[in-house]
Short mmCIF file of N, CA, C and O in Angstrom, two decimals:
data_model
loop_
_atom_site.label_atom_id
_atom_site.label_comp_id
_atom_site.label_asym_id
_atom_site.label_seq_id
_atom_site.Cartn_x
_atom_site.Cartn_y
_atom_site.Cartn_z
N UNK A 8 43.95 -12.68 188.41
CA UNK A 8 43.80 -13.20 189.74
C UNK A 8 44.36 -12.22 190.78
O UNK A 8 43.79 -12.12 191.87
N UNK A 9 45.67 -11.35 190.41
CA UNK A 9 45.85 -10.43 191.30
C UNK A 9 46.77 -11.21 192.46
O UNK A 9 46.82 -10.68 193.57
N UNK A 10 47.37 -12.25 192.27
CA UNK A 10 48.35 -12.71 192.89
C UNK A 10 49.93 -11.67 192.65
O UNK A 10 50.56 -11.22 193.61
N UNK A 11 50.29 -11.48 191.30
CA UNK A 11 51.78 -10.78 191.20
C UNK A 11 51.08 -9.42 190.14
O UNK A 11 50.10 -9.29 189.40
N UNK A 12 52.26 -8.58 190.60
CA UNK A 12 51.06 -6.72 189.87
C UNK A 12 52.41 -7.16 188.51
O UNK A 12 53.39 -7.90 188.60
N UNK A 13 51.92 -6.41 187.43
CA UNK A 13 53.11 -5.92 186.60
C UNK A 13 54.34 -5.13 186.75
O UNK A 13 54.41 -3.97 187.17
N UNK A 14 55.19 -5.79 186.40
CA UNK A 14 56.00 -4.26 186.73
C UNK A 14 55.84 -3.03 185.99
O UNK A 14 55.26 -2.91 184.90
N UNK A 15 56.39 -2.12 186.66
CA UNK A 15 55.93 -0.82 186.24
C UNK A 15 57.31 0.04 186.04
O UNK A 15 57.23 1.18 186.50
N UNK A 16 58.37 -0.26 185.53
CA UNK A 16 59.48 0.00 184.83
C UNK A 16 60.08 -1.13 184.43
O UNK A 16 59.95 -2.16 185.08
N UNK A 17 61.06 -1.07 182.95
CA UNK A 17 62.16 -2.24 182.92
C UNK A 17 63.34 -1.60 183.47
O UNK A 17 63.70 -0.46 183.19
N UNK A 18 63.96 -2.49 184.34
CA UNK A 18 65.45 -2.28 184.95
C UNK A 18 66.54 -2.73 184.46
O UNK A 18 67.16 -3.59 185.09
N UNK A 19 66.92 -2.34 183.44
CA UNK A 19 67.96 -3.23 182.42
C UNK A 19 69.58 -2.92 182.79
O UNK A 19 70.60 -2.81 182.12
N UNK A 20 69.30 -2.84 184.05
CA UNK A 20 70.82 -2.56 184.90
C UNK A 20 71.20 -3.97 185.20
O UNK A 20 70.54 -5.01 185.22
N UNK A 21 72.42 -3.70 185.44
CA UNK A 21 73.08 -5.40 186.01
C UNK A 21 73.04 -5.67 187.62
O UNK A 21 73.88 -6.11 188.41
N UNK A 22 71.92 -5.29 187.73
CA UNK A 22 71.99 -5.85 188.92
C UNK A 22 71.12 -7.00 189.52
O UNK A 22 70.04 -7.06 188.93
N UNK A 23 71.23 -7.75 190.31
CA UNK A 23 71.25 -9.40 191.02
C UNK A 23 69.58 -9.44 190.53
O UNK A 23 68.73 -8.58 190.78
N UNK A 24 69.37 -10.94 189.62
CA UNK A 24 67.67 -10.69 189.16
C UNK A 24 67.30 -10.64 190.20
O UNK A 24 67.66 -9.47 190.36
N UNK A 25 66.91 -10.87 191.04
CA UNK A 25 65.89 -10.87 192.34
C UNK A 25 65.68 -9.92 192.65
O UNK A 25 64.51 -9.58 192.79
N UNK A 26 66.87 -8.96 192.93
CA UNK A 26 66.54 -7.46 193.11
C UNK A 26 66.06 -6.40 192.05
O UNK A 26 65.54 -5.33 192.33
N UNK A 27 66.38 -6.97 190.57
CA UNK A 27 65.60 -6.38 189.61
C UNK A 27 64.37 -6.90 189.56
O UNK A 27 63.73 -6.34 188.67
N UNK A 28 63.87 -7.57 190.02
CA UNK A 28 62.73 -7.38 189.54
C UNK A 28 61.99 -7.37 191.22
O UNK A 28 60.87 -7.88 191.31
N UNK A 29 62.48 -6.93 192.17
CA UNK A 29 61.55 -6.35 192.97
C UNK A 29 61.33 -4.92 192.80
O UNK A 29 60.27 -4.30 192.87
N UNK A 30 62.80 -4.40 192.50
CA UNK A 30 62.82 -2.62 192.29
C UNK A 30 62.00 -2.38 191.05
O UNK A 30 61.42 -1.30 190.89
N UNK A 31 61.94 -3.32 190.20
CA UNK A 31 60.99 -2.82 188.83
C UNK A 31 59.00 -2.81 189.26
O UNK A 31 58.05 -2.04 189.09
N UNK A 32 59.19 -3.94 189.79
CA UNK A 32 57.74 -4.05 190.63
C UNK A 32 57.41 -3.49 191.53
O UNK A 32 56.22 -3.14 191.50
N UNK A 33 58.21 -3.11 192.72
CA UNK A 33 57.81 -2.76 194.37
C UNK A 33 57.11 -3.85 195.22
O UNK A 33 56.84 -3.65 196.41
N UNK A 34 56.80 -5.08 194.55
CA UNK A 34 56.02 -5.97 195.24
C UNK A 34 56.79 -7.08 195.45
O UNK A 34 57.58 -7.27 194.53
N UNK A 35 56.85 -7.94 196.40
CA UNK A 35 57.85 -8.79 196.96
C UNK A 35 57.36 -10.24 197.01
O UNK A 35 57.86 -11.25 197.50
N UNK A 36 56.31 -10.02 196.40
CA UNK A 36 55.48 -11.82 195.65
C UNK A 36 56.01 -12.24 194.70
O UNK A 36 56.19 -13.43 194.43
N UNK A 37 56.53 -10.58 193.62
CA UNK A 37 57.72 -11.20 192.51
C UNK A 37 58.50 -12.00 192.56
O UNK A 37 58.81 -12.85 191.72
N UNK A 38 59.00 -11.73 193.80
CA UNK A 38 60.37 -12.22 194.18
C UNK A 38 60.93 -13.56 194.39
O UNK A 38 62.06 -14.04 194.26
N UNK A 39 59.01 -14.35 194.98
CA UNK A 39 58.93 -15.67 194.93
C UNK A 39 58.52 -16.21 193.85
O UNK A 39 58.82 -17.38 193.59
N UNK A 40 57.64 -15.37 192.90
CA UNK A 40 57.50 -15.84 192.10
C UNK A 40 58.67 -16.05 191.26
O UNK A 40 58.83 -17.19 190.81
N UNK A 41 59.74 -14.92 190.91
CA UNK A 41 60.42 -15.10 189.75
C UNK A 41 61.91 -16.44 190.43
O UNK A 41 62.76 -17.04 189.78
N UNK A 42 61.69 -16.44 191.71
CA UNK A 42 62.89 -17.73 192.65
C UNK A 42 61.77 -18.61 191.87
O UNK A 42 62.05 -18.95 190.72
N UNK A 43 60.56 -18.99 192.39
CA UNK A 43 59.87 -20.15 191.34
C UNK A 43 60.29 -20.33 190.08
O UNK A 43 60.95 -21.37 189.99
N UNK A 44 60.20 -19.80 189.19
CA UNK A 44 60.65 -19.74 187.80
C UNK A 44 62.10 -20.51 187.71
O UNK A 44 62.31 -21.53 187.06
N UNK A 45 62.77 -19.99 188.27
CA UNK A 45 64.49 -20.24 188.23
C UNK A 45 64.65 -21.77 188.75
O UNK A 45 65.42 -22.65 188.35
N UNK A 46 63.56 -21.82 189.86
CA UNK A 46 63.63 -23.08 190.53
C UNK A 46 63.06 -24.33 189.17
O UNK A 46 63.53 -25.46 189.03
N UNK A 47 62.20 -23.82 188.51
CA UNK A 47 61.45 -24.74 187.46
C UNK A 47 62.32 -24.54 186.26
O UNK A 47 62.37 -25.54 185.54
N UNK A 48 63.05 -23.45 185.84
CA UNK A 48 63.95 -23.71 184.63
C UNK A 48 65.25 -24.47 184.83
O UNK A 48 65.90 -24.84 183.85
N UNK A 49 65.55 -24.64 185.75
CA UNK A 49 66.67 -25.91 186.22
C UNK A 49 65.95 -26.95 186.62
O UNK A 49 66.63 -27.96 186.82
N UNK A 50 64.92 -27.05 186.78
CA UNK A 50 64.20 -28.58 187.13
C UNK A 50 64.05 -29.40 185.55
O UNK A 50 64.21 -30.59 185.28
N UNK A 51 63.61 -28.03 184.49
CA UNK A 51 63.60 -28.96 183.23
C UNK A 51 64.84 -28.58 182.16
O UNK A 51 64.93 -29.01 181.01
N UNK A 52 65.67 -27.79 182.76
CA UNK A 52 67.55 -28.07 181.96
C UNK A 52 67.88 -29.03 182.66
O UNK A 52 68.15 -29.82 181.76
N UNK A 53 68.06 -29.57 183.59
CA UNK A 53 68.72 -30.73 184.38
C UNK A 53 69.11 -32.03 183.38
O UNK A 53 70.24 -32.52 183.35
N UNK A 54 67.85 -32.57 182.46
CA UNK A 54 68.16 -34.02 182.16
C UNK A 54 68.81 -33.63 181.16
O UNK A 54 69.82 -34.30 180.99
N UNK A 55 68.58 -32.40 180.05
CA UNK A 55 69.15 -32.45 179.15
C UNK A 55 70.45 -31.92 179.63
O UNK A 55 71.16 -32.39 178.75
N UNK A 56 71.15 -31.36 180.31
CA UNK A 56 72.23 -31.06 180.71
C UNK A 56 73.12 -32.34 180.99
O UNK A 56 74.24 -32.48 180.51
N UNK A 57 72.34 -33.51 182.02
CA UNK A 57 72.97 -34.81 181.94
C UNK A 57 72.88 -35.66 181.00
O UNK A 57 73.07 -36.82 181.37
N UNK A 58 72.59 -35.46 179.50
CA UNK A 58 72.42 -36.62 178.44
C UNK A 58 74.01 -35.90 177.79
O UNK A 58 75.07 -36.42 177.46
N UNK A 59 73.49 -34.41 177.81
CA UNK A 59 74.76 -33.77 177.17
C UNK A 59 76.33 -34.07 177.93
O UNK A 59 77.34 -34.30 177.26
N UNK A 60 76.32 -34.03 179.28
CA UNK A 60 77.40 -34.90 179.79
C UNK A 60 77.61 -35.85 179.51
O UNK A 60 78.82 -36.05 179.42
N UNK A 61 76.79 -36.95 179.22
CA UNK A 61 77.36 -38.58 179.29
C UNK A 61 77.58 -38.61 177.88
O UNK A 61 78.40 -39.43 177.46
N UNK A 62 77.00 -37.87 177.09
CA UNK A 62 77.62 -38.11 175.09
C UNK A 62 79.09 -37.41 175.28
O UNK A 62 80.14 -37.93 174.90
N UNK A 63 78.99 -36.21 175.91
CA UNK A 63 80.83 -36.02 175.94
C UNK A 63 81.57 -36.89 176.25
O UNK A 63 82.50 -37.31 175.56
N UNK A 64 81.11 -37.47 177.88
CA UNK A 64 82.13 -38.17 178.43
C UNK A 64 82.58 -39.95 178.10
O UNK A 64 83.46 -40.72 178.48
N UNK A 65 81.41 -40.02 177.17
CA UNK A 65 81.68 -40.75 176.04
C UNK A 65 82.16 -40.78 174.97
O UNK A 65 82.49 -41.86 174.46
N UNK A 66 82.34 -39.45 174.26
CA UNK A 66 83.13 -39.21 173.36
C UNK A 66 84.88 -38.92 173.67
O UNK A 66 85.92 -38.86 173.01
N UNK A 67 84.50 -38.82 174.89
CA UNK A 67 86.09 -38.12 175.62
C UNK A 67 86.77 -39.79 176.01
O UNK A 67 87.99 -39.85 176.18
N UNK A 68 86.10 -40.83 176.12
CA UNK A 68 86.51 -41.74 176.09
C UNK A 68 87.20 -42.47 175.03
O UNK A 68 88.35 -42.92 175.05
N UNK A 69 86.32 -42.53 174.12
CA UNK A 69 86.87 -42.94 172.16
C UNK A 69 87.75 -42.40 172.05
O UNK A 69 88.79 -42.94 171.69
N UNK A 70 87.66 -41.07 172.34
CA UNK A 70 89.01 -40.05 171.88
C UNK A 70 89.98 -40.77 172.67
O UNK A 70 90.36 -41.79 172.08
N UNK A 71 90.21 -40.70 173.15
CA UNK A 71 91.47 -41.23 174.62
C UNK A 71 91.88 -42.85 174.09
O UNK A 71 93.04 -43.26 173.95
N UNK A 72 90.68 -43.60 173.85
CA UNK A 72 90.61 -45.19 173.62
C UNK A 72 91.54 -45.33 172.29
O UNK A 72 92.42 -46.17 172.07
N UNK A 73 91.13 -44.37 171.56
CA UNK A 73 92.32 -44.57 170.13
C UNK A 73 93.43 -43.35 169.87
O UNK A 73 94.38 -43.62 169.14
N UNK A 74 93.35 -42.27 170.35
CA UNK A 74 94.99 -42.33 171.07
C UNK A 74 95.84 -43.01 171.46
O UNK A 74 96.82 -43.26 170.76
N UNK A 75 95.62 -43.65 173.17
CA UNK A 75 96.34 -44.83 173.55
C UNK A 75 96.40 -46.36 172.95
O UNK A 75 97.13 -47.20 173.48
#
């Protein structure tokens, strides 16, 4: 479709993703595209991140409940 080009080096430096992967590309559609991405991989870690909280903080309860 010709919406985002490939990049045309890997930048395997530590520097801030956003800026790696505009300097690897030169094109600055990446840039929204790869903020999209980030925006959609925390949209679908989110629930499992909160099931994994409430089994701790349920377990952190038991623990505590038969201690005291």
């Amino acid at each position: 479709m010709g919406l985002i080009t490939p990049g045309y080096f890997v930048n395997t430096s530590f520097t801030l993703l956003f800026n790696q992967v505009c300097f690897s590309s030169m094109y600055w559609r990446i840039v929204l595209f790869t903020f999209g991405l980030v925006l959609l991989s925390l949209v679908i870690y989110y629930p499992f991140f909160k099931v994994y909280e409430k089994n701790m903080l349920d377990q952190e309860c038991i623990v505590s409940d038969s201690v005291a």
